[in-house]
PDB file of C-alpha atoms in Angstrom:
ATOM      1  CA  UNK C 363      97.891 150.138 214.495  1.00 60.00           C
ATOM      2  CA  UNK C 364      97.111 146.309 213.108  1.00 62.00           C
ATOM      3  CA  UNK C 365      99.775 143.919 214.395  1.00 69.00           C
ATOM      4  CA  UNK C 366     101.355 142.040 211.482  1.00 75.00           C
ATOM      5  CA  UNK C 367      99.704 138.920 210.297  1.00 83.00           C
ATOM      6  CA  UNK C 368     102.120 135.721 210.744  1.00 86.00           C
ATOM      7  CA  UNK C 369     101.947 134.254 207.232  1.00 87.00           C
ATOM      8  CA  UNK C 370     102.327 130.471 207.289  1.00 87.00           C
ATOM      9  CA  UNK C 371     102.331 127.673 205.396  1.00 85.00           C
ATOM     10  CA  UNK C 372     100.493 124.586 206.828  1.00 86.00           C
ATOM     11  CA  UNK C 373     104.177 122.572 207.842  1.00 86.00           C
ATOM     12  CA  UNK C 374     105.449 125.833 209.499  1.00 88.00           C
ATOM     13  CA  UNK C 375     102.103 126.332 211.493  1.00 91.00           C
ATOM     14  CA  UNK C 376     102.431 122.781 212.710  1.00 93.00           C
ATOM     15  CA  UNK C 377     106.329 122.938 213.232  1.00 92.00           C
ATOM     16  CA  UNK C 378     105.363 125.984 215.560  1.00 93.00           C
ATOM     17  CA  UNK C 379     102.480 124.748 217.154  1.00 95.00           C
ATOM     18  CA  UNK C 380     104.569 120.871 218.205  1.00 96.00           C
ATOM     19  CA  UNK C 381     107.401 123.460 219.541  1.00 96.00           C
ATOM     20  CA  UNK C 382     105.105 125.724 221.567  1.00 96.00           C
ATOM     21  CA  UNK C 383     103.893 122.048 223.108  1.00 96.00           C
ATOM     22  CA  UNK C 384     107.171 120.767 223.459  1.00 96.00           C
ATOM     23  CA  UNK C 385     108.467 123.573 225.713  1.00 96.00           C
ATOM     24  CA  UNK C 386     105.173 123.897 227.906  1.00 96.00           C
ATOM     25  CA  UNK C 387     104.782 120.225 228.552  1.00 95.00           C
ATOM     26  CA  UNK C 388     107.903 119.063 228.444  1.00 95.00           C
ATOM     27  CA  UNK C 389     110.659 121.334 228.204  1.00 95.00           C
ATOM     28  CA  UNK C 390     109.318 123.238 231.390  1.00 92.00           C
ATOM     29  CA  UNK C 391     109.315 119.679 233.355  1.00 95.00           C
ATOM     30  CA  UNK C 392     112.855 119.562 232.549  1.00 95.00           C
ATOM     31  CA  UNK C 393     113.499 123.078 233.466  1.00 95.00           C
ATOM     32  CA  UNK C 394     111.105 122.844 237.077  1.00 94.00           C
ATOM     33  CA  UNK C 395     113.119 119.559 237.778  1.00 94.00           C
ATOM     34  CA  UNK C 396     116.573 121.268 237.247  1.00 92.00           C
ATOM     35  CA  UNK C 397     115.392 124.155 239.611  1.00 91.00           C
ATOM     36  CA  UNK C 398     114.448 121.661 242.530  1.00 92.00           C
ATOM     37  CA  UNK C 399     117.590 119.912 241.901  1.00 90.00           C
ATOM     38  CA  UNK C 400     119.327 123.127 242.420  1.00 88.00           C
ATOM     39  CA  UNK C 401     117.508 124.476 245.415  1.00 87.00           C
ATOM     40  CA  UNK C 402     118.206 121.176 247.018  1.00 88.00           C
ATOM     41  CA  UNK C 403     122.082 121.857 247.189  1.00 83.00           C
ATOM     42  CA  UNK C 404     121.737 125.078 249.294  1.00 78.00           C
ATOM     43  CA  UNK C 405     123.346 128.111 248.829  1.00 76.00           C
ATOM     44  CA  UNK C 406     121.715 129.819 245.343  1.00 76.00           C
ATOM     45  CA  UNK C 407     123.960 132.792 245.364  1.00 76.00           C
ATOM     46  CA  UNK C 408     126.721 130.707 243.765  1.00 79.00           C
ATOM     47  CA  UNK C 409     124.468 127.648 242.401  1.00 84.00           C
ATOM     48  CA  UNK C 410     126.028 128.024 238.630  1.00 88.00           C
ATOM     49  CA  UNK C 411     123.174 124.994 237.716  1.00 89.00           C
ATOM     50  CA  UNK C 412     120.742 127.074 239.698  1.00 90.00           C
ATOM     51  CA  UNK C 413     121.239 130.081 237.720  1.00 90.00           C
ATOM     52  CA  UNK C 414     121.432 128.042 234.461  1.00 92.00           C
ATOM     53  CA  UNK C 415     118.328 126.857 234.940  1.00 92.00           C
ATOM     54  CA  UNK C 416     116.616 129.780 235.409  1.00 93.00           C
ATOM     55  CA  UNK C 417     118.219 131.619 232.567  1.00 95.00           C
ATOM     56  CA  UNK C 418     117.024 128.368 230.650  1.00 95.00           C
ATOM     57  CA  UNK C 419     113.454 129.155 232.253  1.00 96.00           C
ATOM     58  CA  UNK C 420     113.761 132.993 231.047  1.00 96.00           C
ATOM     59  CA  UNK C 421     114.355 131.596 227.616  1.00 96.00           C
ATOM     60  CA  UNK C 422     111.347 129.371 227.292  1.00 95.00           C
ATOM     61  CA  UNK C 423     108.858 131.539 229.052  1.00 96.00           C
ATOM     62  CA  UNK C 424     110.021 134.132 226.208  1.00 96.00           C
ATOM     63  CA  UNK C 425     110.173 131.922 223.545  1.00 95.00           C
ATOM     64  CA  UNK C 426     106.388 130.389 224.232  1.00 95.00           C
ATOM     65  CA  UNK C 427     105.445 134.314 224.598  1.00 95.00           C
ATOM     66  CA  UNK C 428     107.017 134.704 221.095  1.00 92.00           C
ATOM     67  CA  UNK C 429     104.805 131.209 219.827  1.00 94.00           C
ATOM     68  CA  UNK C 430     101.919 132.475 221.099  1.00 93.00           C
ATOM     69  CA  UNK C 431     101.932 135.812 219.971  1.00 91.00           C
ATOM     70  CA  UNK C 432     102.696 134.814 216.760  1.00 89.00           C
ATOM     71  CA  UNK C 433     100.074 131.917 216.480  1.00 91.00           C
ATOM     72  CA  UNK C 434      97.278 134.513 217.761  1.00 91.00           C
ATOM     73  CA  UNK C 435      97.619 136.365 214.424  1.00 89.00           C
ATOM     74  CA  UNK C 436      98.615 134.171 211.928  1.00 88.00           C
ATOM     75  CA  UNK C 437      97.556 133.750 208.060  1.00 86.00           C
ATOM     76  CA  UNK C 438      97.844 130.197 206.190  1.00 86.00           C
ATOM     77  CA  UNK C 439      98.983 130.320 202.656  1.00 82.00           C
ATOM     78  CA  UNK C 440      96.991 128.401 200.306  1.00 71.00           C
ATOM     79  CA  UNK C 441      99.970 126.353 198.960  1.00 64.00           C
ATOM     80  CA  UNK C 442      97.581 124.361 196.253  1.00 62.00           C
ATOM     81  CA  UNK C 443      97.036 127.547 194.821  1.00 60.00           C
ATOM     82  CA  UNK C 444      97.700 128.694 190.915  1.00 62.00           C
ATOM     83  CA  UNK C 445     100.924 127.200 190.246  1.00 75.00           C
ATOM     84  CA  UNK C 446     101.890 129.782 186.733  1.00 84.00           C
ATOM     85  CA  UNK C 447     103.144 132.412 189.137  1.00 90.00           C
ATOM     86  CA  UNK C 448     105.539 132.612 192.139  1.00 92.00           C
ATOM     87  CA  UNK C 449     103.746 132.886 194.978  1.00 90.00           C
ATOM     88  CA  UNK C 450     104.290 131.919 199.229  1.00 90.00           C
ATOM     89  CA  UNK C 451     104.201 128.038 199.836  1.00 88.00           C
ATOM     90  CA  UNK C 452     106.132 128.001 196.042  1.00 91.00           C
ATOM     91  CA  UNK C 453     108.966 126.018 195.250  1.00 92.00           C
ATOM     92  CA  UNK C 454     110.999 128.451 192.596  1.00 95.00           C
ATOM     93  CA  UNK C 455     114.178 127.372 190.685  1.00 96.00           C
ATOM     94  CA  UNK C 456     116.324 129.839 189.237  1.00 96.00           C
ATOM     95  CA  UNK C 457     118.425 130.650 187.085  1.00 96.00           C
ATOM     96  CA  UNK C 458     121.446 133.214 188.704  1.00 95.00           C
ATOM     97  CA  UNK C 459     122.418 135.260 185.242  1.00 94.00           C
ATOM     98  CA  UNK C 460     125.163 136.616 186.164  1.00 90.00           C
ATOM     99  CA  UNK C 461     126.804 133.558 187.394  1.00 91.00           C
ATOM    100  CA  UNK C 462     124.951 131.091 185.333  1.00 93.00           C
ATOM    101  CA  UNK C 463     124.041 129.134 188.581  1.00 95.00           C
ATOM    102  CA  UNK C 464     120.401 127.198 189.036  1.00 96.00           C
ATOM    103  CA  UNK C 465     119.195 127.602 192.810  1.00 95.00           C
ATOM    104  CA  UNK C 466     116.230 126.297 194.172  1.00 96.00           C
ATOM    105  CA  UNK C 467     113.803 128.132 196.779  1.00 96.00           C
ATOM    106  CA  UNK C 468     110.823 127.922 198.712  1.00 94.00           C
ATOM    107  CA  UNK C 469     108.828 131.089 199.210  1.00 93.00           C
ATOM    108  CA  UNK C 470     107.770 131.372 203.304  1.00 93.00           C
ATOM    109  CA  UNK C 471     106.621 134.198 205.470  1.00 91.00           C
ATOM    110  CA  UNK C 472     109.307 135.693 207.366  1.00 88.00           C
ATOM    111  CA  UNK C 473     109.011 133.313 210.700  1.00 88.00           C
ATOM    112  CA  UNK C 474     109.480 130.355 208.453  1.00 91.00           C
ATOM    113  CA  UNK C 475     112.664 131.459 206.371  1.00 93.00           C
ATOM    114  CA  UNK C 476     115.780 129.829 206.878  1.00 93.00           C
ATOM    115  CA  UNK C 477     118.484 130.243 204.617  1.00 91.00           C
ATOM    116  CA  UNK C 478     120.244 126.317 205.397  1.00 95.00           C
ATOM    117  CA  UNK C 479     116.706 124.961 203.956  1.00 94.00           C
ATOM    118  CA  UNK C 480     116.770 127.300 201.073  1.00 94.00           C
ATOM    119  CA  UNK C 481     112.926 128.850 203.016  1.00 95.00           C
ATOM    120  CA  UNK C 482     113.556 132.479 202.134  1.00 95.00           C
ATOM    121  CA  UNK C 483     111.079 135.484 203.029  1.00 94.00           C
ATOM    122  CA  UNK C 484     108.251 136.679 200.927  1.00 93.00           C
ATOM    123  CA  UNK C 485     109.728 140.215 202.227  1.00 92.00           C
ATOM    124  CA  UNK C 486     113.201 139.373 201.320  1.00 93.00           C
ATOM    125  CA  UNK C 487     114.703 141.278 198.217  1.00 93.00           C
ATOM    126  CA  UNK C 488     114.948 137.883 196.474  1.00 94.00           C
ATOM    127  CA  UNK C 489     111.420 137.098 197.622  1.00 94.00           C
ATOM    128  CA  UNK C 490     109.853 140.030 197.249  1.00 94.00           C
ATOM    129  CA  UNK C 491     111.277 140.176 193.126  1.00 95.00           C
ATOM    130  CA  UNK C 492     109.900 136.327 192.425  1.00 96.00           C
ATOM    131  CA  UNK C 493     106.496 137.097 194.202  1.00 94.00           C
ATOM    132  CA  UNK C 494     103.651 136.856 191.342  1.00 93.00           C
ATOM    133  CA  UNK C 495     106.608 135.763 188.432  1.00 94.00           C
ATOM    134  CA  UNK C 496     106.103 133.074 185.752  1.00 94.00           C
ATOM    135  CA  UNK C 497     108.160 130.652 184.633  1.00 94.00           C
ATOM    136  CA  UNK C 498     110.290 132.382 181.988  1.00 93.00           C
ATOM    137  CA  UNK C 499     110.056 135.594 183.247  1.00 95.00           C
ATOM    138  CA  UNK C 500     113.438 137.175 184.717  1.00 95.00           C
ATOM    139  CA  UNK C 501     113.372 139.526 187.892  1.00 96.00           C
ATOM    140  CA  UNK C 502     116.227 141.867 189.082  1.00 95.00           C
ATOM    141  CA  UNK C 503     116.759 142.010 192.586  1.00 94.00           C
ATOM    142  CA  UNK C 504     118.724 145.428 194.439  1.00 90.00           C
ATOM    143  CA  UNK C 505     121.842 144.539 196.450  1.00 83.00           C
ATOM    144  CA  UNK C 506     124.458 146.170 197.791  1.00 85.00           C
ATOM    145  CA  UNK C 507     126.768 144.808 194.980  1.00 86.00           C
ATOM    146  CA  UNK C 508     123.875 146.213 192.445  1.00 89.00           C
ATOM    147  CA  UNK C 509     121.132 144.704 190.332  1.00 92.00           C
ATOM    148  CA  UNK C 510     121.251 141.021 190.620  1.00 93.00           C
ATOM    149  CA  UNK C 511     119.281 139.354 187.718  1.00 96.00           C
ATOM    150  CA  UNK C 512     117.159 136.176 188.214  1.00 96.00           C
ATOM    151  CA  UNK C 513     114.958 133.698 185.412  1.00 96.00           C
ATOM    152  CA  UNK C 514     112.350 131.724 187.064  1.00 96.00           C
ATOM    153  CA  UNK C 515     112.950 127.749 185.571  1.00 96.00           C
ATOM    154  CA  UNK C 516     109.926 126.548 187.404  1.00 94.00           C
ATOM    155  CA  UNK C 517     107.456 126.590 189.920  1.00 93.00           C
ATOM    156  CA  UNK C 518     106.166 124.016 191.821  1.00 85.00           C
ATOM    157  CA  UNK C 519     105.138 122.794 195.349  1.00 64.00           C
ATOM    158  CA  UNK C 520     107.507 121.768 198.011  1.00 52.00           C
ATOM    159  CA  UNK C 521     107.687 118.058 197.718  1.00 48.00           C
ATOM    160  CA  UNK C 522     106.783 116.987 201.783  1.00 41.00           C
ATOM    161  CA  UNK C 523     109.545 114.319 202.916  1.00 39.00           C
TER     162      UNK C 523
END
């Protein structure tokens, strides 16, 4: 079976690739330092800073497993791409029918969404619907409170701060 490709848009690979540094170079100096620290006061069986510091060493060693793994098989989106239809790296805003509401979105691959930022999933419902939509067009979405119906406003290109 093909492991899944890791779609990402240039910002996220570099957001990934800076954290992925961050914890080997310097995050795991921290970590190391607390250990020693630790050791240094004896007795480990009831060290609570000992033991947080190796649970805080469990996290990072899975977390940079997680990084790499994903940055081994990842796919960059082309985000300069055709900007008539919806498509990952997109910038979407629209219009909520039902509650006559404007929202804006950026399309990302699933490792980049994040809901606060208004990054949602290509594989979201949402997503998924405004994937390959023009501007005009309207796209119902399935939730569990029924058929949610969308109109794309625009489509652009996430402005970089």
């Amino acid at each position: 079976m093909e492991e899944k490709k890791h779609i990402l848009t240039a910002e996220g690979l570099k957001k990934h690739e800076d954290e992925l540094y961050y914890l080997k170079n310097e995050r795991y100096k921290e970590i190391t330092q607390a250990i020693k620290e630790a050791r240094a006061q004896g007795d480990l069986s009831e060290n609570a800073e000992y033991q947080a510091a190796k649970e805080a060493q469990r996290l990072a060693d899975a977390r940079i497993e997680e990084l790499e793994n994903m940055l081994s098989n990842v796919e960059i989106v082309n985000e300069s791409g055709d900007s008539s239809v919806v498509h990952i790296g997109s910038t979407v805003r629209v219009k909520d029918l039902e509650y006559d509401e404007e929202l804006e979105y950026q399309i990302v691959g699933s490792s980049e969404a994040n809901t606060d930022e208004n990054r949602i999933s290509n594989e979201s419902p949402l997503g998924a619907a405004l994937i390959g939509a023009a501007e005009g067009e309207t796209v119902t979405v399935q939730a569990p409170v029924g058929e949610i119906r969308y109109q794309v406003l625009t489509i652009g290109k996430k402005e970089r701060e």
